[in-house]
Coordinates of C-alpha atoms in Angstrom, one line a residue:
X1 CA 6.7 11.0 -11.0
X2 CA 10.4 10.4 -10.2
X3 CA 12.9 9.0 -12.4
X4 CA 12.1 5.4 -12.9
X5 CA 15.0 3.3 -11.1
X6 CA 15.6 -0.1 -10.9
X7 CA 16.3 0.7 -6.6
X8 CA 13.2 2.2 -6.5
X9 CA 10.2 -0.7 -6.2
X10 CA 6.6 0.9 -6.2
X11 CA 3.0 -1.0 -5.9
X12 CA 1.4 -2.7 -8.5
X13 CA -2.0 -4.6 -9.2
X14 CA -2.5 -7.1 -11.4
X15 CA -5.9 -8.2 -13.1
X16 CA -7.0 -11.9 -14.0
X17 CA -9.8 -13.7 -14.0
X18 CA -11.9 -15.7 -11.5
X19 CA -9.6 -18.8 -10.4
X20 CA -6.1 -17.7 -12.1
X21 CA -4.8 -15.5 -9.1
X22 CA -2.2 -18.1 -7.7
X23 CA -1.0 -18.7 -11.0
X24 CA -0.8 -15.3 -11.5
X25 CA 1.2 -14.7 -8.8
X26 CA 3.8 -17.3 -9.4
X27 CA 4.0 -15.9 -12.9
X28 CA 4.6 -12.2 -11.3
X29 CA 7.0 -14.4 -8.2
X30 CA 9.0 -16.3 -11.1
X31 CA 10.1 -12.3 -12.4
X32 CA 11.3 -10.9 -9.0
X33 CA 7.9 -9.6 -7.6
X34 CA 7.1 -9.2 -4.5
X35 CA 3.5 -10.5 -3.9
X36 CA 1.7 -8.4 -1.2
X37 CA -1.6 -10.1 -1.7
X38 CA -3.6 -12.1 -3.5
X39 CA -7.1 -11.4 -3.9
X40 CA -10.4 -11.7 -6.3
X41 CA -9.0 -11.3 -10.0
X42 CA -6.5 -9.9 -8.7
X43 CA -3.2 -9.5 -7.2
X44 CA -1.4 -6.9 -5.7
X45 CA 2.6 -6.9 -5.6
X46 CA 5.7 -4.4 -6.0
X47 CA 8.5 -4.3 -7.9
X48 CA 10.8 -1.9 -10.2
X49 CA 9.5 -0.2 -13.4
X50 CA 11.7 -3.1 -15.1
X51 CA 9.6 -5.6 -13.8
X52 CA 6.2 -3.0 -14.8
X53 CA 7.5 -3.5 -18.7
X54 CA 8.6 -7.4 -18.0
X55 CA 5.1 -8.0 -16.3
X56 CA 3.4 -6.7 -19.2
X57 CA 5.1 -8.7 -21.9
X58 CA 5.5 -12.0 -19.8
X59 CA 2.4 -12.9 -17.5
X60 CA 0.1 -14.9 -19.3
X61 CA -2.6 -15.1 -16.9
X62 CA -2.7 -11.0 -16.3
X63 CA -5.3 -9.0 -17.9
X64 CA -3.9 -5.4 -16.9
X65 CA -1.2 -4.0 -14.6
X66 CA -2.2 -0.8 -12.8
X67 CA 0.3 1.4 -10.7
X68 CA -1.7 2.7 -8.0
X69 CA -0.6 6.6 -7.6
X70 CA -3.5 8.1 -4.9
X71 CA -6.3 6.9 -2.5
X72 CA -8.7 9.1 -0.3
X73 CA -12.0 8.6 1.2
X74 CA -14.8 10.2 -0.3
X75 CA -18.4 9.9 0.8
X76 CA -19.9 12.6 -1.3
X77 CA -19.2 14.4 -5.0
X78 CA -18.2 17.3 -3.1
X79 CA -15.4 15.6 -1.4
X80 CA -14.6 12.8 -4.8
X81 CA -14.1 16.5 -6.2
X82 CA -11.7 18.3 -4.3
X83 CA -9.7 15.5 -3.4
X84 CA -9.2 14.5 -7.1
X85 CA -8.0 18.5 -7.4
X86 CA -5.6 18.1 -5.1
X87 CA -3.4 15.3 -7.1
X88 CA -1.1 17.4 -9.2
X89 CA -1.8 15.7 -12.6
X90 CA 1.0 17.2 -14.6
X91 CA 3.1 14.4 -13.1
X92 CA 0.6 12.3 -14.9
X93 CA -0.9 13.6 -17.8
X94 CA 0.6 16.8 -20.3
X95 CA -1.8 18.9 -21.9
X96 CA -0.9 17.7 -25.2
X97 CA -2.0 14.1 -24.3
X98 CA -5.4 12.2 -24.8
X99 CA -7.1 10.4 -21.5
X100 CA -9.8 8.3 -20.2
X101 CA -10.8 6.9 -16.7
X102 CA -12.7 3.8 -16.1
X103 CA -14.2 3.6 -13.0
X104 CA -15.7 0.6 -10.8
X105 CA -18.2 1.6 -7.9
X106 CA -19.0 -1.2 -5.2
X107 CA -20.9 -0.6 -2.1
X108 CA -20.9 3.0 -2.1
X109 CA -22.6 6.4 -1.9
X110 CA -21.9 7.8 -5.1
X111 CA -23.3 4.7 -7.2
X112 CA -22.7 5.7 -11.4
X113 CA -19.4 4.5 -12.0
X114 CA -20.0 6.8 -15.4
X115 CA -21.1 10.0 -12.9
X116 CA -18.2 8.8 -10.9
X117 CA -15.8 8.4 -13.9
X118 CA -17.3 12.3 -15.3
X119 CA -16.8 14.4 -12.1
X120 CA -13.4 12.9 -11.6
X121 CA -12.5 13.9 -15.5
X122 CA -13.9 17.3 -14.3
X123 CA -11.3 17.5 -11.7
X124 CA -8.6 16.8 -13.4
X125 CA -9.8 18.8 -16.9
X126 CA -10.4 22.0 -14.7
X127 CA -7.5 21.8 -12.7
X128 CA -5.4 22.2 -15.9
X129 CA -7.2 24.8 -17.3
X130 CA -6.9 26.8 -14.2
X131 CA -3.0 26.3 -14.3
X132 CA -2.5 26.7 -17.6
X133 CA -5.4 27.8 -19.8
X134 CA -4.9 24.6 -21.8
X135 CA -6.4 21.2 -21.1
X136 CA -5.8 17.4 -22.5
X137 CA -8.8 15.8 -24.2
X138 CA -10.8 13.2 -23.6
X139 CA -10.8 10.0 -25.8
X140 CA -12.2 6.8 -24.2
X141 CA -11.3 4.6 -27.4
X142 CA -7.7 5.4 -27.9
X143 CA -6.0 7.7 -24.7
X144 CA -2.5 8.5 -24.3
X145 CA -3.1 8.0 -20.7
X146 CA -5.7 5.3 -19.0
X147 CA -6.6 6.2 -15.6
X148 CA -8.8 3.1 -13.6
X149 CA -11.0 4.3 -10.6
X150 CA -12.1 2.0 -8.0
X151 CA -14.2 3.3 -5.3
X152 CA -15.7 0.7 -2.4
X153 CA -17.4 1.7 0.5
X154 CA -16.2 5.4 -0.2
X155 CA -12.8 4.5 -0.3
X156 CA -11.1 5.7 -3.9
X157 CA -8.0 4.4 -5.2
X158 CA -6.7 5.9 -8.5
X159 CA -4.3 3.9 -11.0
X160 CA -2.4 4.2 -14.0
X161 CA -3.0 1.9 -16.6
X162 CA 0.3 0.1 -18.0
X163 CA -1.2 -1.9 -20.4
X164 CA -3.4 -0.3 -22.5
X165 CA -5.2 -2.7 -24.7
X166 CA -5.9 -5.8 -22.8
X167 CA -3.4 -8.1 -22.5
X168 CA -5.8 -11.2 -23.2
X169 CA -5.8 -9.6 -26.9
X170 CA -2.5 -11.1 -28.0
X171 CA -3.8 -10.2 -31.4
X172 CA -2.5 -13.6 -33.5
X173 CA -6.3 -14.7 -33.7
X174 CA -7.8 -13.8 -36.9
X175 CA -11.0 -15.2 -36.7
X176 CA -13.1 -17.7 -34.1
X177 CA -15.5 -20.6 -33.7
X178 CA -19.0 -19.2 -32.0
X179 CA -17.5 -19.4 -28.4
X180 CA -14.1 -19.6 -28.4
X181 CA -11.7 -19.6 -24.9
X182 CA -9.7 -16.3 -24.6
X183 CA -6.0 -16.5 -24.7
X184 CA -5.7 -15.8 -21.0
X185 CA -7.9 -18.6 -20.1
X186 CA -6.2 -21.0 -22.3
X187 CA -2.8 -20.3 -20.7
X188 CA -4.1 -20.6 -17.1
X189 CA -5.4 -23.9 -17.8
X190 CA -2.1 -24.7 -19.3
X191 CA -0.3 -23.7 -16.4
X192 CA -3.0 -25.0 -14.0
X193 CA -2.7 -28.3 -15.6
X194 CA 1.3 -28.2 -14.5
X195 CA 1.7 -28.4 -17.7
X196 CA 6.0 -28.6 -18.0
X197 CA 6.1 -27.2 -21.7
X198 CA 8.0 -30.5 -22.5
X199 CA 5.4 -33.1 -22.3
X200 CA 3.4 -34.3 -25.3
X201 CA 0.1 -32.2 -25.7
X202 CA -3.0 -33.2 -27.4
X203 CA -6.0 -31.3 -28.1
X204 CA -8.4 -33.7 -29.7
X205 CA -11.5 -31.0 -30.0
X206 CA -9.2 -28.1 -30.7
X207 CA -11.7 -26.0 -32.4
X208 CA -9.5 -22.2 -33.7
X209 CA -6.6 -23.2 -31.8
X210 CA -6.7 -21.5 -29.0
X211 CA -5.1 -24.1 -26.4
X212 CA -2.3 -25.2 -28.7
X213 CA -1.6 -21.7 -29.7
X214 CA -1.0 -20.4 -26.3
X215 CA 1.1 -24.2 -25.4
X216 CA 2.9 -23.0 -28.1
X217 CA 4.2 -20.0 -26.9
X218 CA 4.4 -21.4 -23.1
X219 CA 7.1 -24.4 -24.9
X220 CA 9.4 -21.9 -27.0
X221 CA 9.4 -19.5 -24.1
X222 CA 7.7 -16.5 -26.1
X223 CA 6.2 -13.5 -24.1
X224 CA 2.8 -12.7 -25.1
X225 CA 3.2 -9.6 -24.7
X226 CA 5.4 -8.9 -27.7
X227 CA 2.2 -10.0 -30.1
X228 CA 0.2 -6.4 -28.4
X229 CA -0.9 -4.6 -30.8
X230 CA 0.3 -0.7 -30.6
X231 CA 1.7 0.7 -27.6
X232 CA 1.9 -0.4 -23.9
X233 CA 0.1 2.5 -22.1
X234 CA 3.1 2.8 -20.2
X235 CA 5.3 4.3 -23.4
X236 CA 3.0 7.3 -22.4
X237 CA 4.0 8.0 -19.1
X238 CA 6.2 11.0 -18.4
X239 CA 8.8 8.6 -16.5
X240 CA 8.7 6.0 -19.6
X241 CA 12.3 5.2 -19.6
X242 CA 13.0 4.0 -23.6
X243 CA 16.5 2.2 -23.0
X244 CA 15.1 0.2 -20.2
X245 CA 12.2 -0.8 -22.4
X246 CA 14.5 -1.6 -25.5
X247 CA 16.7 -3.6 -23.2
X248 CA 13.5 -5.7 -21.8
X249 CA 12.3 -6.1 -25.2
X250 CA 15.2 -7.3 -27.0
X251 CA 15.9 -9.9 -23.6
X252 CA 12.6 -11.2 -24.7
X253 CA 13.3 -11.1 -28.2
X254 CA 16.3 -13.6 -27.6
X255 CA 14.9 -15.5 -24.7
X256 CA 12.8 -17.1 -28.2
X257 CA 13.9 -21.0 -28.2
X258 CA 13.6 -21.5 -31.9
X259 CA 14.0 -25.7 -31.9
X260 CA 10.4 -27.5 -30.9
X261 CA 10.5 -28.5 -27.5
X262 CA 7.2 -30.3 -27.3
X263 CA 4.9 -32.4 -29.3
X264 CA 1.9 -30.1 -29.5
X265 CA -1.1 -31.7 -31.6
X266 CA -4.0 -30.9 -32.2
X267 CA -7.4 -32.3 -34.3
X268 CA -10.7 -31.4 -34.6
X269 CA -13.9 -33.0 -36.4
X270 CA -14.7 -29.5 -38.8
X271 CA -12.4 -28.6 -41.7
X272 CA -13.2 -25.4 -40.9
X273 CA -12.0 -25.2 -37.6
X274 CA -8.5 -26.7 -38.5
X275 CA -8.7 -23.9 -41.3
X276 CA -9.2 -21.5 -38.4
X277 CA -6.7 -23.0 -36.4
X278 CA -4.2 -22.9 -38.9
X279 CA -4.8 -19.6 -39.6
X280 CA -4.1 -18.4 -36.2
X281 CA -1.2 -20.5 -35.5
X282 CA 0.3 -19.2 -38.5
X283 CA -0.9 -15.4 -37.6
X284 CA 1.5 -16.2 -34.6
X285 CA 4.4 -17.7 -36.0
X286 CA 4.2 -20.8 -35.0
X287 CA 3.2 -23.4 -37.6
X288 CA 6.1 -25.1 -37.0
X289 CA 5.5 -26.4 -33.7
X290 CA 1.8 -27.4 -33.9
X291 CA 0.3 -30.2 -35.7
X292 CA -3.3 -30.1 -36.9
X293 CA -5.4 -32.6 -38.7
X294 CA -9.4 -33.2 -39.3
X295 CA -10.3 -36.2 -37.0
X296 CA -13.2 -37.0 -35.1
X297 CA -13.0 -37.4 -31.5
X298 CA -13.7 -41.0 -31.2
X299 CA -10.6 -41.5 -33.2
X300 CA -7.9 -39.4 -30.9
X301 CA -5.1 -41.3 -29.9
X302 CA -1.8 -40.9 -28.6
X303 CA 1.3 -39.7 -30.7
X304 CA 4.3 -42.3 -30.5
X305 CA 6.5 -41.0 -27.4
X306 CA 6.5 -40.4 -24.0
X307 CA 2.9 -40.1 -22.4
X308 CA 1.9 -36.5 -22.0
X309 CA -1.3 -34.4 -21.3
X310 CA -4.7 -33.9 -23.1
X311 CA -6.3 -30.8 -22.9
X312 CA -10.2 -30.1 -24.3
X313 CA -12.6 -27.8 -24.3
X314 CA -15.8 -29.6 -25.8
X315 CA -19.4 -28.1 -26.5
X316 CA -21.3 -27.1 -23.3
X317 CA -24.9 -27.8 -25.1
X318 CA -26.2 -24.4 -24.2
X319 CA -29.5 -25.0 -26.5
X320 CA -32.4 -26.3 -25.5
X321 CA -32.8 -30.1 -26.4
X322 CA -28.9 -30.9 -26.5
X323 CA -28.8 -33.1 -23.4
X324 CA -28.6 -36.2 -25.0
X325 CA -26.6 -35.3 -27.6
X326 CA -24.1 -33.8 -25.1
X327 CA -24.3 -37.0 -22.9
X328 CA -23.3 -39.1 -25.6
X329 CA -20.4 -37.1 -26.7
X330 CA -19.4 -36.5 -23.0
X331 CA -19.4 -40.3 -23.6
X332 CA -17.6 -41.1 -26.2
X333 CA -14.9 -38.7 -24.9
X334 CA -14.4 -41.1 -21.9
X335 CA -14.5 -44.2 -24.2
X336 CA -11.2 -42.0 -26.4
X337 CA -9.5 -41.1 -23.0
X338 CA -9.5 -44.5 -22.2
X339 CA -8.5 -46.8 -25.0
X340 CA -6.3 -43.7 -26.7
X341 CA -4.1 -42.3 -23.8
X342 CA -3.1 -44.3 -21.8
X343 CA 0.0 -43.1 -19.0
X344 CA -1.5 -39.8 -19.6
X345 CA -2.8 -37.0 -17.9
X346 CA -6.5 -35.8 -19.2
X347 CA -7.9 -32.2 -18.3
X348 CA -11.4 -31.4 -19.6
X349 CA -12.4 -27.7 -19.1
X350 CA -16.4 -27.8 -19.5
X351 CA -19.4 -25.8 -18.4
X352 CA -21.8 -28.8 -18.8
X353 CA -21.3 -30.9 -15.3
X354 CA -23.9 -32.7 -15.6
X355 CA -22.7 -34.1 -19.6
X356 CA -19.4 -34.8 -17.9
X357 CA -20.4 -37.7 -15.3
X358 CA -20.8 -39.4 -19.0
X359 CA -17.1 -39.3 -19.0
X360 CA -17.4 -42.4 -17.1
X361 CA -14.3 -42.0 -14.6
X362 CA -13.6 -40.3 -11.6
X363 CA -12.0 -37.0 -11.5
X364 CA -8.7 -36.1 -9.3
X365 CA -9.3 -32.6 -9.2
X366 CA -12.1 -30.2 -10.3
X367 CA -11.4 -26.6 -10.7
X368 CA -13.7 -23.8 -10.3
X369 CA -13.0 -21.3 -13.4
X370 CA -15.3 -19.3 -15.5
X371 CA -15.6 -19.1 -19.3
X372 CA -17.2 -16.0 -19.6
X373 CA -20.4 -15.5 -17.6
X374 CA -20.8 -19.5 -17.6
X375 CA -19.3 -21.5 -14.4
X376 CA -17.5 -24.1 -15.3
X377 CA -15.0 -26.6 -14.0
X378 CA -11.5 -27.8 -15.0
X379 CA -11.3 -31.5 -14.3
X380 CA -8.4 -33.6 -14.2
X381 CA -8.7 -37.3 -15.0
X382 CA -5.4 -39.6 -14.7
X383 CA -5.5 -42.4 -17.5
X384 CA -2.8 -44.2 -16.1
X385 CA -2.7 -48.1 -14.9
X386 CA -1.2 -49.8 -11.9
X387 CA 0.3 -48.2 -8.8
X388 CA -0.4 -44.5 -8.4
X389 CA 2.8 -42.5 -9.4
X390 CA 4.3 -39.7 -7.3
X391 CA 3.4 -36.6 -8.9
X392 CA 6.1 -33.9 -10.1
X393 CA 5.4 -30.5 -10.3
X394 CA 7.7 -28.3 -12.3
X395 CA 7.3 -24.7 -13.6
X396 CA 6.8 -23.6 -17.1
X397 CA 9.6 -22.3 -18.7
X398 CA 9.7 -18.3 -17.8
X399 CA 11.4 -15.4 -19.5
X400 CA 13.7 -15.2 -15.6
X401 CA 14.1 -17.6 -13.1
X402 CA 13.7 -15.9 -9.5
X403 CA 16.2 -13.2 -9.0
X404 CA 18.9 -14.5 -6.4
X405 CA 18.4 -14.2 -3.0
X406 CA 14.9 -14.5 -2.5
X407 CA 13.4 -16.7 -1.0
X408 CA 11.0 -19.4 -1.7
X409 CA 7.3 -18.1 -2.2
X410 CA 5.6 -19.6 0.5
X411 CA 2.4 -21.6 -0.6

């Protein structure tokens, strides 16, 4: 690899899930990127190896960042073979350093990602012996060096991974309730909610915590990324550049606001939940900025100040038998949102539609999202009376605003 340069802007992909890639890409716009495409979980851009590290610690919605390095077409092992020989993996890997590939097959000859992922470790393993007469190892739980593989229709495209451990796994949650959002989920329905990290937020069913924790760190303008655990993968890289790292680091470091800048509450019917909760808010540093209390549902209501937003993420009744049950806590939501919020903005994120018409009003937008392998919808519900306001968008507070003299993404 050359030299890493802030002049010298290479391509990138990041990972999300279903129904997060335009916030995604506003996240990776809003730090300089470049956004080439954006596609299904994911979205590819370019940028400089500063905005590799700032990705990493900043996007809240990004799962990984790969750095796509080769691509070839090959129909046969023969071919998947040879043309991985031909890639001169010293730039990548040294022999001293542990590896692994992960590799996704879609719609094509060779169909075992794990054959796939083997013959291409092959490859590489035997091209350095054959150099060298030493080799790297192989160690799928904790490489030096990830390498992703994604092959469709015959066509391979080989990445480095920059992340390493998955940036979802900010690692301030100590412990869960049974089905808990993951982080990156709870910050895209944040930001998908327009959230302004200003506003009043309420989470009347809060459960661990999850949605305050992650409004938290959205409102004091705290990258995520400085909660991974051990390295980034890219501290591995034989063009890891440390005083460009430092300097990204310690910008994020003091980019910290330390004063609250945002009622952020939260309740939940289970002692044990808000002990959760508590427990992962503190994990995080940030029990001064969240409020939690026991309280049942039916008796949310609005903190004293300016109208904000509620955010939930109630039971889905997965078990057999729970429909009415469901239905009349669906219910008694709506009856809360209506007599206890009112000016606000209400965003249920459920996988039960059929509990939410029990809501009992009429939703402004539904969201496709996933929780998991369950579809689900985030709905938006506005609570307020009279005349319809004009709505204001504005962005979340960011680490950068857009570099000068780019233009406007245009969406």
């Amino acid at each position: 690899m050359a030299p890493s340069r802030r002049s010298a802007p290479f391509y990138m992909t990041a990972t999300t899930q279903f129904g997060l890639e335009e916030v995604l890409a506003e996240e990776l716009y809003q730090l300089g990127a470049t956004i080439d495409k954006v596609g299904q979980r994911a979205v590819e851009f370019s940028g400089d190896m500063q905005l590799c590290y700032e990705a990493n610690l900043w996007c809240r919605t990004a799962i990984r960042i790969l750095r796509p390095f080769a691509g070839f077409y090959a129909p046969d092992e023969k071919t998947l073979y040879r043309e991985t020989g031909r890639i001169n993996w010293a730039e990548y890997i040294r022999p001293d350093q542990r590896f692994a590939i992960t590799a996704v097959v879609n719609r094509s000859n060779l169909e075992h990602s794990l054959f796939v992922a083997q013959l291409t470790k092959d490859a590489i393993v035997d091209q350095f012996r054959n150099r060298t007469g030493d080799r790297p190892s192989v160690d799928v739980k904790n490489p030096d060096i990830r390498l992703h593989l994604h092959m469709i229709e015959n066509e391979v495209v080989l990445s480095l991974d920059s992340s390493g451990e998955s940036l979802h796994r900010r690692g301030y949650r100590q412990q869960t309730n049974v089905a808990p959002l993951n982080e990156i989920l709870a910050a895209g329905i944040l930001l998908l909610a327009d959230w302004d990290g200003r506003k009043t937020l309420v989470d009347p069913m809060c459960g661990s915590g999850t949605i305050l924790t992650e409004a938290a760190l959205i409102s004091q303008r705290i990258a995520p990324g400085l909660y991974h655990q051990g390295k980034f993968s890219f501290e591995n890289w034989p063009d890891f550049d440390q005083a460009l790292w430092d300097s990204v680091r310690l910008d994020a470091e003091q980019a910290r606001l330390e004063e609250p800048q945002a009622q952020l509450v939260g309740s939940d019917i289970s002692p044990e939940y808000i002990d959760l909760a508590r427990e992962n808010v503190s994990a995080a540093g940030l029990e001064d900025f969240v409020r939690l209390s026991v309280r049942d549902v039916r008796d949310a209501a609005a903190p004293k100040g300016e109208p904000g937003i509620v955010v939930m993420n109630p039971p889905y009744g997965e078990r057999i038998g729970e429909e009415t049950e469901m239905d009349a806590l669906y219910k008694t939501i709506g009856d809360t949102l209506k007599s206890g919020f009112p000016g606000y903005d209400a965003y249920i994120f459920t996988g039960n539609l059929e509990a939410a018409k029990r809501v009992g009003l009429k939703a402004s937008r539904r969201i496709p999202l996933f929780n998991g392998p369950i579809d689900c919808r985030l709905l938006k519900y506005e609570l307020y009376q009279g005349s319809r306001r004009a709505s204001t968008i504005t962005s979340p507070p960011g680490p950068l605003s857009k570099r000068e003299g780019e233009p406007d993404a245009g969406k």
